[in-house]
Short mmCIF file of C-alpha atoms in Angstrom, two decimals:
data_model
loop_
_atom_site.label_atom_id
_atom_site.label_comp_id
_atom_site.label_asym_id
_atom_site.label_seq_id
_atom_site.Cartn_x
_atom_site.Cartn_y
_atom_site.Cartn_z
CA MET C 1 90.54 94.22 112.39
CA ILE C 2 92.40 91.46 114.53
CA SER C 3 94.34 88.76 112.33
CA ASN C 4 93.32 85.04 112.44
CA GLN C 5 96.75 84.35 113.39
CA ILE C 6 96.19 86.33 116.60
CA LEU C 7 93.04 84.76 117.33
CA GLN C 8 94.50 81.08 117.02
CA ASN C 9 97.31 82.08 119.35
CA THR C 10 94.83 83.52 121.93
CA ILE C 11 92.72 80.42 121.82
CA ASP C 12 95.63 77.96 121.62
CA GLY C 13 96.83 79.78 124.87
CA LEU C 14 93.46 79.41 126.68
CA LYS C 15 93.09 75.76 125.75
CA GLY C 16 96.60 75.30 127.57
CA ILE C 17 95.15 76.46 130.59
CA THR C 18 91.72 75.12 130.63
CA ARG C 19 92.17 72.13 128.76
CA ASN C 20 88.88 72.87 126.92
CA ASP C 21 88.58 73.08 122.89
CA LEU C 22 87.68 76.58 121.66
CA CYS C 23 86.23 77.94 118.00
CA ILE C 24 85.74 81.24 116.59
CA ILE C 25 83.52 81.75 113.66
CA ASP C 26 82.44 85.02 111.87
CA ILE C 27 79.15 86.11 111.06
CA GLU C 28 79.70 85.23 107.59
CA GLY C 29 80.11 81.66 108.47
CA SER C 30 84.16 81.37 108.14
CA VAL C 31 85.83 79.44 110.64
CA LEU C 32 88.43 81.78 111.84
CA ALA C 33 90.47 80.02 114.36
CA SER C 34 90.26 76.46 116.29
CA THR C 35 91.70 73.96 118.55
CA PHE C 36 90.16 71.04 117.16
CA PRO C 37 89.49 69.76 113.58
CA GLY C 38 86.36 69.40 112.07
CA ALA C 39 84.91 72.87 113.42
CA ASP C 40 82.83 73.04 109.95
CA LYS C 41 80.36 71.26 111.32
CA TYR C 42 79.41 73.96 113.72
CA ILE C 43 78.90 76.92 110.99
CA GLY C 44 75.45 75.95 110.25
CA ALA C 45 74.50 76.23 113.90
CA ALA C 46 76.74 79.60 114.33
CA LEU C 47 75.10 81.44 111.47
CA THR C 48 71.28 80.11 113.08
CA PHE C 49 72.81 81.45 116.31
CA VAL C 50 73.65 84.70 115.12
CA ASP C 51 69.85 85.79 114.63
CA SER C 52 69.09 84.60 118.24
CA PRO C 53 68.04 87.33 120.67
CA ALA C 54 70.48 85.33 123.19
CA ASP C 55 73.66 86.18 123.92
CA SER C 56 74.76 82.43 125.12
CA GLN C 57 73.35 78.90 124.65
CA VAL C 58 74.04 75.36 124.14
CA VAL C 59 73.91 73.71 120.53
CA GLN C 60 75.49 70.32 119.32
CA GLY C 61 76.92 69.73 122.97
CA CYS C 62 79.25 72.92 123.03
CA GLN C 63 78.61 76.48 124.31
CA PHE C 64 78.12 79.23 121.76
CA PHE C 65 78.78 82.84 123.07
CA LYS C 66 78.68 86.19 121.00
CA VAL C 67 81.38 88.55 120.95
CA PHE C 68 80.52 92.22 120.49
CA ASP C 69 82.41 95.23 119.49
CA GLU C 70 80.93 98.27 121.14
CA HIS C 71 77.56 96.71 120.76
CA GLN C 72 78.32 95.14 117.27
CA LEU C 73 78.63 91.40 117.06
CA GLU C 74 81.71 90.28 115.43
CA TYR C 75 82.40 86.49 116.11
CA ILE C 76 80.67 83.72 117.15
CA LEU C 77 83.06 81.87 120.15
CA LEU C 78 82.41 77.64 120.79
CA ALA C 79 83.45 76.42 124.06
CA CYS C 80 83.67 72.72 124.03
CA GLY C 81 84.27 70.23 126.72
CA GLU C 82 83.11 67.87 129.35
CA ALA C 83 84.10 69.93 132.44
CA ASP C 84 81.34 71.51 134.73
CA ASP C 85 82.96 75.06 134.44
CA VAL C 86 82.67 75.01 130.61
CA TYR C 87 80.44 77.98 130.58
CA MET C 88 82.91 79.88 132.65
CA ILE C 89 85.58 79.01 130.67
CA GLY C 90 83.51 80.41 127.37
CA LYS C 91 82.77 83.77 129.23
CA ILE C 92 86.47 84.15 129.94
CA ALA C 93 87.49 83.38 126.44
CA THR C 94 84.75 86.00 124.87
CA PHE C 95 85.93 88.59 127.73
CA GLN C 96 89.32 88.20 126.41
CA ILE C 97 88.35 88.33 122.61
CA GLN C 98 86.33 91.29 123.36
CA ASN C 99 89.50 93.44 124.98
CA LEU C 100 91.47 92.41 121.88
CA LEU C 101 89.04 93.91 119.88
CA VAL C 102 89.21 97.29 121.87
CA ALA C 103 92.85 97.32 121.99
CA TYR C 104 93.58 96.72 118.24
CA LYS C 105 90.65 99.17 117.46
CA GLU C 106 92.62 101.63 119.87
CA ARG C 107 95.90 101.22 118.01
CA PHE C 108 94.43 101.43 114.72
CA ASP C 109 92.93 104.61 115.78
CA LYS C 110 95.88 105.92 116.96
CA ASP C 111 97.98 104.61 113.76
CA ASN C 112 95.49 106.49 111.83
CA PHE C 113 95.83 109.69 113.80
CA ILE C 114 99.54 109.84 113.48
CA LYS C 115 99.36 109.35 109.55
CA ASN C 116 97.19 111.97 109.22
CA LEU C 117 99.10 114.24 111.62
CA LEU C 118 102.03 113.65 109.80
CA LEU C 119 100.53 114.34 106.45
CA ASP C 120 98.94 117.89 108.00
CA ASN C 121 95.44 116.17 106.71
CA LEU C 122 94.10 117.52 110.35
CA LEU C 123 92.76 121.18 111.38
CA LEU C 124 94.59 122.23 114.72
CA VAL C 125 91.16 121.66 116.40
CA ASP C 126 90.92 118.01 115.39
CA ILE C 127 94.56 117.44 116.35
CA TYR C 128 93.81 118.37 119.92
CA ASN C 129 90.42 116.60 120.18
CA ARG C 130 91.51 113.63 118.70
CA ALA C 131 94.58 113.58 120.76
CA LYS C 132 92.69 114.02 124.01
CA LYS C 133 90.08 111.30 122.95
CA LEU C 134 93.24 108.72 122.31
CA ARG C 135 94.83 109.85 125.37
CA ILE C 136 97.83 110.93 123.67
CA ASP C 137 99.85 113.96 125.50
CA ILE C 138 99.94 116.98 123.59
CA ASN C 139 102.83 118.69 125.38
CA VAL C 140 105.74 116.37 125.23
CA PRO C 141 109.08 116.35 123.34
CA ARG C 142 108.88 114.07 120.16
CA ALA C 143 111.14 113.73 117.19
CA VAL C 144 110.43 111.91 114.02
CA TYR C 145 112.22 108.97 112.03
CA ILE C 146 112.20 107.82 108.60
CA ILE C 147 113.46 104.42 107.79
CA GLU C 148 113.82 103.67 104.01
CA THR C 149 114.17 99.67 103.05
CA ASN C 150 113.81 97.49 100.45
CA ARG C 151 110.24 96.33 101.72
CA GLU C 152 109.44 94.68 98.97
CA LYS C 153 112.30 91.80 99.43
CA GLU C 154 111.59 91.62 103.19
CA GLY C 155 108.23 92.32 104.24
CA ASN C 156 108.69 92.02 108.04
CA GLU C 157 110.64 95.41 108.38
CA LEU C 158 108.02 96.80 109.98
CA GLU C 159 107.51 94.50 112.83
CA LYS C 160 111.27 94.20 113.18
CA VAL C 161 111.39 98.15 114.12
CA ARG C 162 107.93 97.52 116.10
CA SER C 163 109.90 94.71 118.02
CA ILE C 164 112.52 97.95 119.39
CA PHE C 165 109.51 99.81 121.06
CA HIS C 166 107.38 96.69 122.29
CA GLY C 167 105.60 97.93 125.53
CA LYS C 168 106.28 101.54 125.02
CA ASN C 169 102.79 102.87 124.34
CA ARG C 170 104.08 106.33 123.73
CA ASP C 171 105.97 105.77 120.75
CA PHE C 172 104.36 105.24 117.53
CA VAL C 173 105.77 102.92 114.74
CA THR C 174 103.66 103.07 111.23
CA ALA C 175 104.37 103.00 107.50
CA VAL C 176 102.97 105.76 104.99
CA ASP C 177 104.13 104.17 101.95
CA GLU C 178 105.55 100.82 100.88
CA ARG C 179 109.20 101.69 101.51
CA ASN C 180 109.04 103.91 104.27
CA ILE C 181 108.73 103.18 108.20
CA ILE C 182 107.89 106.33 110.56
CA VAL C 183 108.78 106.07 113.85
CA VAL C 184 107.17 109.14 116.52
CA ARG C 185 109.47 108.93 119.52
CA GLU C 186 108.56 110.79 122.52
CA LEU C 187 111.46 111.69 125.06
CA ALA C 188 111.72 111.76 128.33
CA GLU C 189 112.91 114.31 130.58
CA GLY C 190 116.74 115.08 130.02
CA GLU C 191 116.81 113.25 126.51
CA GLY C 192 117.94 114.80 123.54
CA TYR C 193 119.89 114.55 120.18
CA GLU C 194 122.39 111.85 121.82
CA GLN C 195 119.71 109.63 122.84
CA LEU C 196 117.90 110.16 119.09
CA GLU C 197 121.25 108.75 117.50
CA ALA C 198 121.69 106.13 120.12
CA THR C 199 117.84 104.94 118.88
CA ALA C 200 118.80 105.28 115.19
CA GLN C 201 122.09 102.94 115.79
CA VAL C 202 119.60 100.38 117.64
CA ILE C 203 117.28 100.74 114.68
CA ARG C 204 120.13 100.17 112.08
CA GLY C 205 121.41 97.35 114.12
CA LEU C 206 118.26 95.32 113.26
CA PHE C 207 119.15 95.15 109.52
CA THR C 208 122.87 94.41 109.92
CA GLY C 209 123.84 91.18 107.87
CA SER C 210 120.17 90.93 106.83
CA GLY C 211 121.04 91.03 103.28
CA ASN C 212 119.41 94.44 103.10
CA LYS C 213 122.00 96.74 102.55
CA GLU C 214 119.70 99.68 101.14
CA VAL C 215 118.69 100.81 104.58
CA HIS C 216 118.60 104.64 105.08
CA ILE C 217 117.64 106.36 108.36
CA ALA C 218 116.93 109.90 108.92
CA TYR C 219 115.37 111.97 111.79
CA GLY C 220 114.11 115.55 112.36
CA THR C 221 114.57 118.27 115.08
CA ILE C 222 112.56 117.66 118.55
CA VAL C 223 109.62 119.41 118.88
CA LYS C 224 107.44 120.43 121.65
CA GLU C 225 103.98 120.09 120.82
CA ILE C 226 102.16 117.52 118.98
CA LYS C 227 100.90 119.78 116.40
CA GLU C 228 104.76 120.25 115.41
CA VAL C 229 105.38 116.77 114.74
CA SER C 230 104.63 117.06 111.00
CA ARG C 231 107.37 119.56 110.94
CA SER C 232 109.89 117.18 112.57
CA TYR C 233 108.42 114.54 109.71
CA LYS C 234 109.20 116.82 106.75
CA GLU C 235 112.89 117.45 108.28
CA ALA C 236 113.30 113.60 108.27
CA ARG C 237 112.19 113.05 104.93
CA MET C 238 114.50 116.49 103.60
CA ALA C 239 117.49 114.77 105.58
CA LEU C 240 116.85 111.43 103.74
CA ASP C 241 117.14 113.21 100.36
CA VAL C 242 119.93 115.38 101.21
CA GLY C 243 121.73 112.38 102.96
CA LYS C 244 121.50 110.55 99.98
CA ILE C 245 122.84 113.73 97.63
CA PHE C 246 125.82 114.56 100.06
CA PHE C 247 125.99 112.16 102.43
CA ALA C 248 126.22 108.90 100.79
CA GLU C 249 128.56 107.00 102.95
CA LYS C 250 126.16 107.78 105.72
CA ASP C 251 123.22 105.25 106.88
CA ILE C 252 121.80 107.56 109.51
CA VAL C 253 121.22 111.37 108.76
CA ALA C 254 120.27 114.08 110.98
CA TYR C 255 118.37 117.14 109.95
CA SER C 256 119.82 119.08 112.42
CA THR C 257 123.79 118.12 110.50
CA LEU C 258 123.17 118.86 107.07
CA GLY C 259 124.62 122.19 107.06
CA ILE C 260 125.00 123.87 103.65
CA GLY C 261 123.45 120.58 101.95
CA ARG C 262 120.21 121.85 103.46
CA LEU C 263 120.23 125.18 101.65
CA ILE C 264 121.10 123.98 98.39
CA TYR C 265 118.38 121.14 98.42
CA GLN C 266 115.83 124.18 98.52
CA LEU C 267 117.34 125.97 95.41
CA PRO C 268 115.26 125.71 92.36
CA ILE C 269 116.44 123.92 89.30
CA PRO C 270 117.03 126.87 86.99
CA LEU C 271 118.95 128.93 89.44
CA CYS C 272 121.36 125.94 90.11
CA LYS C 273 121.85 125.84 86.32
CA MET C 274 122.38 129.74 85.88
CA PHE C 275 124.80 129.41 89.06
CA ILE C 276 126.74 126.40 87.39
CA LYS C 277 127.14 128.27 83.92
CA GLU C 278 128.24 131.31 85.72
CA ILE C 279 131.04 129.19 87.22
CA PHE C 280 132.17 126.89 84.56
CA GLY C 281 130.79 128.18 81.64
CA GLY C 282 129.56 125.64 79.21
CA LYS C 283 131.56 122.86 81.01
CA SER C 284 130.84 120.70 84.02
CA PRO C 285 132.74 119.25 86.83
CA ASP C 286 131.49 115.74 85.07
CA ASP C 287 134.12 117.01 82.29
CA PHE C 288 137.00 116.95 84.69
CA ASP C 289 139.37 114.19 84.64
CA GLU C 290 139.82 111.73 87.33
CA GLU C 291 143.02 112.79 88.36
CA THR C 292 141.61 116.23 88.36
CA LEU C 293 138.82 115.26 90.45
CA VAL C 294 140.86 113.26 92.97
CA THR C 295 143.52 116.29 93.55
CA ILE C 296 140.00 118.66 94.03
CA ASN C 297 138.63 116.21 96.54
CA LYS C 298 142.19 115.49 98.39
CA PHE C 299 143.05 119.15 98.69
CA PHE C 300 139.41 119.70 100.23
CA GLU C 301 140.02 116.88 102.63
CA ASN C 302 143.17 118.64 103.84
CA ASN C 303 141.66 122.13 104.29
CA LEU C 304 143.63 123.64 101.29
CA ASN C 305 146.88 122.28 102.61
CA VAL C 306 149.22 121.79 99.32
CA SER C 307 151.97 120.00 101.62
CA GLU C 308 149.53 117.56 102.89
CA THR C 309 147.86 116.94 99.84
CA SER C 310 150.65 116.32 97.74
CA ARG C 311 152.29 114.04 100.42
CA GLN C 312 148.88 111.94 100.56
CA LEU C 313 148.76 111.94 96.83
CA TYR C 314 152.53 110.71 96.53
CA ILE C 315 153.10 113.66 94.23
CA HIS C 316 155.80 116.31 94.57
CA ARG C 317 154.19 119.64 95.44
CA ASN C 318 155.43 121.30 92.18
CA THR C 319 153.40 118.51 90.31
CA LEU C 320 150.24 119.58 92.90
CA VAL C 321 150.51 123.24 92.22
CA TYR C 322 151.02 122.79 88.16
CA ARG C 323 147.27 120.78 88.74
CA LEU C 324 145.99 123.59 90.68
CA ASP C 325 147.23 126.09 88.10
CA LYS C 326 145.64 124.29 85.37
CA LEU C 327 142.15 124.34 86.83
CA GLN C 328 142.51 127.88 87.68
CA LYS C 329 143.37 128.62 83.82
CA SER C 330 139.90 126.31 82.61
CA THR C 331 137.54 127.64 85.65
CA GLY C 332 138.97 130.96 86.57
CA LEU C 333 138.94 129.63 90.40
CA ASP C 334 141.91 129.13 92.40
CA LEU C 335 141.50 126.73 95.01
CA ARG C 336 144.48 127.88 97.07
CA VAL C 337 142.05 131.20 97.50
CA PHE C 338 139.68 130.55 100.48
CA GLU C 339 136.69 132.67 98.41
CA ASP C 340 137.26 130.82 95.16
CA ALA C 341 137.53 127.13 97.20
CA ILE C 342 134.07 127.77 98.58
CA THR C 343 132.58 128.90 95.68
CA PHE C 344 134.15 125.56 93.82
CA LYS C 345 133.08 123.33 96.72
CA ILE C 346 129.41 124.89 96.42
CA ALA C 347 129.57 124.50 92.86
CA LEU C 348 130.04 120.96 93.11
CA MET C 349 127.52 120.58 95.65
CA VAL C 350 124.78 122.21 93.26
CA VAL C 351 125.73 119.73 90.00
CA LYS C 352 125.04 116.80 92.79
CA TYR C 353 122.28 118.14 93.45
CA MET C 354 121.11 118.82 90.18
CA LYS C 355 121.95 114.87 88.95
CA TYR C 356 120.01 113.90 91.55
CA MET C 357 117.13 115.51 90.73
CA GLU C 358 117.23 114.36 87.20
CA THR C 359 117.04 110.89 88.52
CA LEU C 360 113.73 111.75 90.21
CA ASP C 361 112.40 112.72 86.96
CA TYR C 362 112.86 109.56 85.28
#
């Protein structure tokens, strides 16, 4: 449960304070950490000590101790030195490692609980019972972030994100798959979406200049009960996908800002195809030439203003009118009419959605 590196760092620190050498051996006979070379010579004695009824004894000039995790033997700790207080040093080291076992086990249990909570793998009664057992508040506001990264290239993204929330026991950072890091953030009184956005910006800053340019962050709405955390997670998941379709230029997308994209994303593909066929007949917006597409997009950017659009395109007003007339003849939609413009805009978004879903099928 505890990594060998953590064990090594712990006994290195204790040696620095006590000036006594320490070693940790597991019950299978493997040296996990040691502050001195040649620790292998104690393996046989350690395995014999495993079967001993004593909790501590002197063997080969070292004090041996048993380290338990809820009455189950986990490690054998050796304290070696000539000081009179080597026994006390060994007991302190044993106490420290046992506390580490408790802390890491609690963290593992909480991590496992949060994962199952996000994935809706728990009954309502289990949610409340386990939250109470793990000392997790039930009725506090929370929101869920999803951070999608190229974890196969970096490998330390999870620890990067955890560093932001270091020391904040009420926030949870975990991963449900190889690409996505999940943060369940608890909000203090008076905090809202402004603080959620600020936290997202801080997370994004972790990856600025790291070479990992494909970082996408999405977050759901604020929920007030722990049983609703899975809803915020689903919202963040939808925001991540919708953001890629309709807000490709954004690294951070909030579920509450998805607008009509949220509705389009939930449409069945057959219905989308029927709608596009109604609007464009046998054609597709992909069939429009580059000039037409640029004109359409610029016209929408300028809120259907002919004069401003022609100015920004560096073309005469009559030229723009000609292009819009030409588009009306081919589609039956006049973008200068608000209702037709709305229909056309939605159709373009539907096409984007269909193309994105096609990429997921491959």
